[in-house]
Short mmCIF file of C-alpha atoms in Angstrom, two decimals:
data_model
loop_
_atom_site.label_atom_id
_atom_site.label_comp_id
_atom_site.label_asym_id
_atom_site.label_seq_id
_atom_site.Cartn_x
_atom_site.Cartn_y
_atom_site.Cartn_z
CA UNK U 1 102.52 61.50 20.67
CA UNK U 2 103.99 60.89 17.24
CA UNK U 3 105.97 57.78 16.40
CA UNK U 4 109.29 59.13 15.11
CA UNK U 5 110.38 55.63 14.14
CA UNK U 6 107.35 54.97 11.96
CA UNK U 7 107.61 54.72 8.17
CA UNK U 8 104.72 57.19 8.03
CA UNK U 9 106.13 60.74 7.66
CA UNK U 10 105.72 63.00 10.66
CA UNK U 11 103.64 65.53 8.74
CA UNK U 12 101.21 62.73 7.79
CA UNK U 13 100.94 61.76 11.45
CA UNK U 14 100.08 65.37 12.33
CA UNK U 15 97.40 65.33 9.63
CA UNK U 16 95.96 62.11 11.05
CA UNK U 17 95.92 63.61 14.53
CA UNK U 18 94.01 66.70 13.37
CA UNK U 19 91.60 64.66 11.25
CA UNK U 20 90.82 62.35 14.17
CA UNK U 21 90.25 65.34 16.45
CA UNK U 22 87.77 66.75 13.93
CA UNK U 23 86.01 63.42 13.39
CA UNK U 24 85.77 62.78 17.15
CA UNK U 25 84.31 66.22 17.87
CA UNK U 26 87.42 67.77 19.38
CA UNK U 27 87.13 70.54 16.79
CA UNK U 28 83.98 71.66 15.02
CA UNK U 29 83.35 73.62 11.84
CA UNK U 30 84.69 77.15 12.30
CA UNK U 31 86.89 76.27 15.30
CA UNK U 32 90.43 77.62 15.46
CA UNK U 33 93.01 74.82 15.39
CA UNK U 34 96.31 75.06 17.29
CA UNK U 35 98.99 77.23 15.74
CA UNK U 36 102.14 75.86 14.09
CA UNK U 37 104.10 76.87 17.19
CA UNK U 38 101.69 75.10 19.54
CA UNK U 39 101.70 71.90 17.49
CA UNK U 40 105.47 71.90 17.05
CA UNK U 41 105.92 72.27 20.82
CA UNK U 42 103.27 69.62 21.54
CA UNK U 43 104.90 67.01 19.31
CA UNK U 44 108.51 68.23 19.62
CA UNK U 45 108.93 68.56 15.85
CA UNK U 46 109.89 71.41 13.55
CA UNK U 47 107.41 74.09 12.54
CA UNK U 48 108.23 73.28 8.91
CA UNK U 49 106.86 69.76 9.42
CA UNK U 50 103.70 71.12 11.02
CA UNK U 51 103.35 73.68 8.23
CA UNK U 52 103.40 70.92 5.61
CA UNK U 53 100.61 69.08 7.42
CA UNK U 54 98.51 72.24 7.71
CA UNK U 55 99.12 73.18 4.07
CA UNK U 56 98.01 69.73 2.93
CA UNK U 57 94.75 70.05 4.84
CA UNK U 58 94.16 73.58 3.58
CA UNK U 59 94.75 72.44 0.00
CA UNK U 60 92.31 69.55 0.46
CA UNK U 61 89.65 71.90 1.85
CA UNK U 62 89.59 70.44 5.36
CA UNK U 63 91.01 73.61 6.91
CA UNK U 64 91.05 77.25 5.82
CA UNK U 65 93.17 80.25 6.77
CA UNK U 66 92.15 83.80 7.66
CA UNK U 67 95.00 86.26 7.49
CA UNK U 68 95.91 87.60 10.90
CA UNK U 69 93.50 85.25 12.68
CA UNK U 70 94.73 81.69 12.19
CA UNK U 71 93.61 78.38 10.70
CA UNK U 72 90.09 77.06 11.10
CA UNK U 73 88.10 73.87 10.51
CA UNK U 74 86.25 74.02 7.18
CA UNK U 75 82.70 72.77 6.70
CA UNK U 76 82.54 69.20 5.34
CA UNK U 77 82.36 69.07 1.55
CA UNK U 78 79.22 67.93 -0.20
CA UNK U 79 79.89 64.62 -1.94
CA UNK U 80 78.55 64.77 -5.49
CA UNK U 81 77.32 61.29 -6.43
CA UNK U 82 78.52 60.20 -9.86
CA UNK U 83 76.44 57.03 -9.75
CA UNK U 84 72.71 57.58 -10.16
CA UNK U 85 70.79 60.63 -11.40
CA UNK U 86 69.74 63.20 -8.81
CA UNK U 87 68.42 66.71 -9.16
CA UNK U 88 70.15 69.41 -7.11
CA UNK U 89 66.91 69.94 -5.20
CA UNK U 90 66.50 66.28 -4.28
CA UNK U 91 70.19 65.94 -3.41
CA UNK U 92 70.12 68.88 -1.00
CA UNK U 93 66.93 67.70 0.67
CA UNK U 94 68.46 64.26 1.23
CA UNK U 95 71.32 65.96 3.06
CA UNK U 96 68.97 67.96 5.27
CA UNK U 97 69.88 71.22 3.52
CA UNK U 98 67.48 73.80 2.10
CA UNK U 99 67.92 74.22 -1.67
CA UNK U 100 67.16 77.48 -3.45
CA UNK U 101 67.81 79.03 -6.84
CA UNK U 102 68.62 82.49 -8.15
CA UNK U 103 67.69 82.71 -11.83
CA UNK U 104 70.28 84.82 -13.68
CA UNK U 105 68.58 84.64 -17.08
CA UNK U 106 65.86 82.74 -18.94
CA UNK U 107 65.88 82.93 -22.74
CA UNK U 108 64.39 81.13 -25.71
CA UNK U 109 67.06 81.05 -28.41
CA UNK U 110 67.75 79.61 -31.85
CA UNK U 111 71.49 80.28 -32.03
CA UNK U 112 73.01 77.92 -29.48
CA UNK U 113 76.46 76.49 -30.29
CA UNK U 114 76.22 73.56 -32.74
CA UNK U 115 77.47 71.04 -30.17
CA UNK U 116 74.45 71.81 -27.96
CA UNK U 117 72.08 70.81 -30.77
CA UNK U 118 74.09 67.65 -31.32
CA UNK U 119 73.93 66.77 -27.63
CA UNK U 120 70.17 67.28 -27.55
CA UNK U 121 69.72 65.55 -30.92
CA UNK U 122 67.90 68.58 -32.30
CA UNK U 123 67.97 70.31 -35.68
CA UNK U 124 70.41 73.20 -35.91
CA UNK U 125 68.50 76.44 -35.39
CA UNK U 126 65.52 74.92 -33.59
CA UNK U 127 64.30 76.69 -30.47
CA UNK U 128 65.86 75.96 -27.08
CA UNK U 129 65.43 77.37 -23.61
CA UNK U 130 68.74 78.57 -22.11
CA UNK U 131 68.61 78.97 -18.35
CA UNK U 132 71.40 80.34 -16.18
CA UNK U 133 71.02 79.84 -12.44
CA UNK U 134 72.94 80.02 -9.18
CA UNK U 135 72.19 77.03 -6.94
CA UNK U 136 72.31 77.57 -3.18
CA UNK U 137 72.39 75.29 -0.14
CA UNK U 138 71.15 76.90 3.07
CA UNK U 139 71.43 80.27 1.28
CA UNK U 140 75.09 79.75 0.37
CA UNK U 141 75.98 79.68 -3.34
CA UNK U 142 77.64 76.39 -4.29
CA UNK U 143 77.20 76.13 -8.08
CA UNK U 144 76.45 78.06 -11.26
CA UNK U 145 74.41 76.21 -13.86
CA UNK U 146 73.69 76.78 -17.55
CA UNK U 147 70.99 74.45 -18.87
CA UNK U 148 69.59 73.94 -22.37
CA UNK U 149 66.12 72.42 -22.84
CA UNK U 150 64.37 71.63 -26.15
CA UNK U 151 61.46 74.04 -26.62
CA UNK U 152 59.44 71.27 -28.28
CA UNK U 153 59.37 69.36 -24.99
CA UNK U 154 59.20 72.42 -22.73
CA UNK U 155 56.88 74.76 -24.63
CA UNK U 156 54.94 75.60 -21.43
CA UNK U 157 58.06 75.96 -19.31
CA UNK U 158 58.48 79.52 -17.98
CA UNK U 159 60.97 81.56 -15.99
CA UNK U 160 58.81 80.93 -12.94
CA UNK U 161 59.27 77.17 -13.38
CA UNK U 162 63.05 77.63 -13.73
CA UNK U 163 63.34 78.82 -10.14
CA UNK U 164 62.39 75.30 -9.05
CA UNK U 165 63.46 71.78 -9.97
CA UNK U 166 63.48 70.93 -13.68
CA UNK U 167 63.33 67.24 -12.77
CA UNK U 168 60.18 67.79 -10.72
CA UNK U 169 58.64 69.55 -13.72
CA UNK U 170 59.52 66.56 -15.89
CA UNK U 171 57.88 64.16 -13.44
CA UNK U 172 54.86 66.19 -12.38
CA UNK U 173 54.01 68.17 -15.52
CA UNK U 174 55.37 66.13 -18.41
CA UNK U 175 54.54 62.82 -16.70
CA UNK U 176 57.92 61.35 -17.64
CA UNK U 177 60.79 59.88 -15.63
CA UNK U 178 64.47 60.82 -15.64
CA UNK U 179 66.38 57.61 -16.20
CA UNK U 180 70.05 58.18 -16.97
CA UNK U 181 72.75 60.71 -17.74
CA UNK U 182 76.19 60.98 -19.30
CA UNK U 183 78.61 63.18 -17.36
CA UNK U 184 82.05 64.61 -18.01
CA UNK U 185 84.10 66.31 -15.29
CA UNK U 186 86.95 68.76 -15.69
CA UNK U 187 88.94 71.09 -13.44
CA UNK U 188 89.17 74.82 -14.07
CA UNK U 189 89.25 78.20 -12.34
CA UNK U 190 86.20 80.30 -11.56
CA UNK U 191 86.88 83.34 -13.76
CA UNK U 192 85.37 86.78 -13.25
CA UNK U 193 81.64 86.13 -13.68
CA UNK U 194 81.44 82.86 -11.79
CA UNK U 195 83.61 84.19 -8.97
CA UNK U 196 81.13 87.02 -8.36
CA UNK U 197 78.16 84.66 -8.46
CA UNK U 198 79.80 82.13 -6.14
CA UNK U 199 81.46 84.60 -3.79
CA UNK U 200 84.99 83.32 -4.42
CA UNK U 201 88.19 84.63 -6.00
CA UNK U 202 88.53 84.60 -9.78
CA UNK U 203 91.52 82.24 -9.55
CA UNK U 204 89.76 79.82 -7.19
CA UNK U 205 89.62 76.21 -8.43
CA UNK U 206 86.25 74.88 -9.57
CA UNK U 207 84.95 71.58 -10.88
CA UNK U 208 82.84 71.61 -14.04
CA UNK U 209 80.31 68.88 -14.81
CA UNK U 210 78.81 68.64 -18.29
CA UNK U 211 75.73 66.43 -18.24
CA UNK U 212 73.35 65.10 -20.88
CA UNK U 213 70.20 63.69 -19.30
CA UNK U 214 67.60 61.32 -20.77
CA UNK U 215 63.90 60.63 -20.34
CA UNK U 216 62.46 57.14 -19.96
CA UNK U 217 61.66 57.31 -23.68
CA UNK U 218 65.40 57.38 -24.42
CA UNK U 219 65.16 60.99 -25.58
CA UNK U 220 67.70 63.55 -24.28
CA UNK U 221 65.87 66.43 -22.63
CA UNK U 222 68.64 68.47 -20.98
CA UNK U 223 72.22 69.46 -21.54
CA UNK U 224 73.68 71.36 -18.61
CA UNK U 225 77.06 72.68 -17.54
CA UNK U 226 77.46 73.16 -13.80
CA UNK U 227 80.38 74.96 -12.19
CA UNK U 228 80.88 73.73 -8.62
CA UNK U 229 82.90 75.39 -5.89
CA UNK U 230 85.69 72.92 -5.18
CA UNK U 231 85.87 74.08 -1.55
CA UNK U 232 82.26 72.95 -1.11
CA UNK U 233 82.06 69.86 -3.31
CA UNK U 234 83.94 66.63 -3.72
CA UNK U 235 83.13 63.91 -6.22
CA UNK U 236 82.63 60.28 -5.32
CA UNK U 237 81.78 57.10 -7.18
CA UNK U 238 81.42 53.50 -6.10
CA UNK U 239 83.48 51.19 -8.30
CA UNK U 240 82.82 47.47 -8.39
CA UNK U 241 85.47 44.97 -9.40
CA UNK U 242 84.41 42.86 -12.35
CA UNK U 243 85.30 39.23 -11.95
CA UNK U 244 87.51 37.94 -14.75
CA UNK U 245 89.70 35.04 -15.59
CA UNK U 246 92.29 36.12 -13.02
CA UNK U 247 89.66 35.76 -10.29
CA UNK U 248 88.75 32.19 -11.16
CA UNK U 249 90.29 29.81 -8.68
CA UNK U 250 92.13 26.88 -10.16
CA UNK U 251 92.25 23.49 -8.41
#
């Protein structure tokens, strides 16, 4: 039962109850959770309080609603690691998921936006490959990716190669290693084209990662913008506290 004398709000206690039930296997992905009426009767609290708890979990992607059917347990989100450099293919395999790619377009261009040339440290007007792809995990679309590669480095790279891992091509064909990347994250909405490709509504929230990736030579070889479904992905980073003067004990 809930502790009505606790400093923790009742709706937060309902959230904790549902989260613990999910974590302990009481509810599994796709299971129907109790209705607002059932939970309000169970805990002897108002339906408005229960509704706030449910809404919070729907907004965070832990639950989802189907009109006329009820509220269900959502699949766990994929945690996108912000520390370290992983290809989509390697990341999915580490999770036990099957990665695949639908290539939308493969072009060799000389008229990319100027900032792309700056990112890749290439002369304005030089040739680049522009590759647009949908990335899937277990056949479900989770991201749309637009990548730019310098033609000088990838002169033998073809549309056939683009259906696989670019990082594997770098390692196995170019004989180089991927060492580091700079990333910037922003929130947005899917829009018309991405919503169709990802199977979501146009006004659905998405997370956009812009990444510049480097070879072991220090040369940038890729600039890519990836649009992630926010209902499928969360972002995580491990932060270490740096010891400073305030941490030095004084005798």
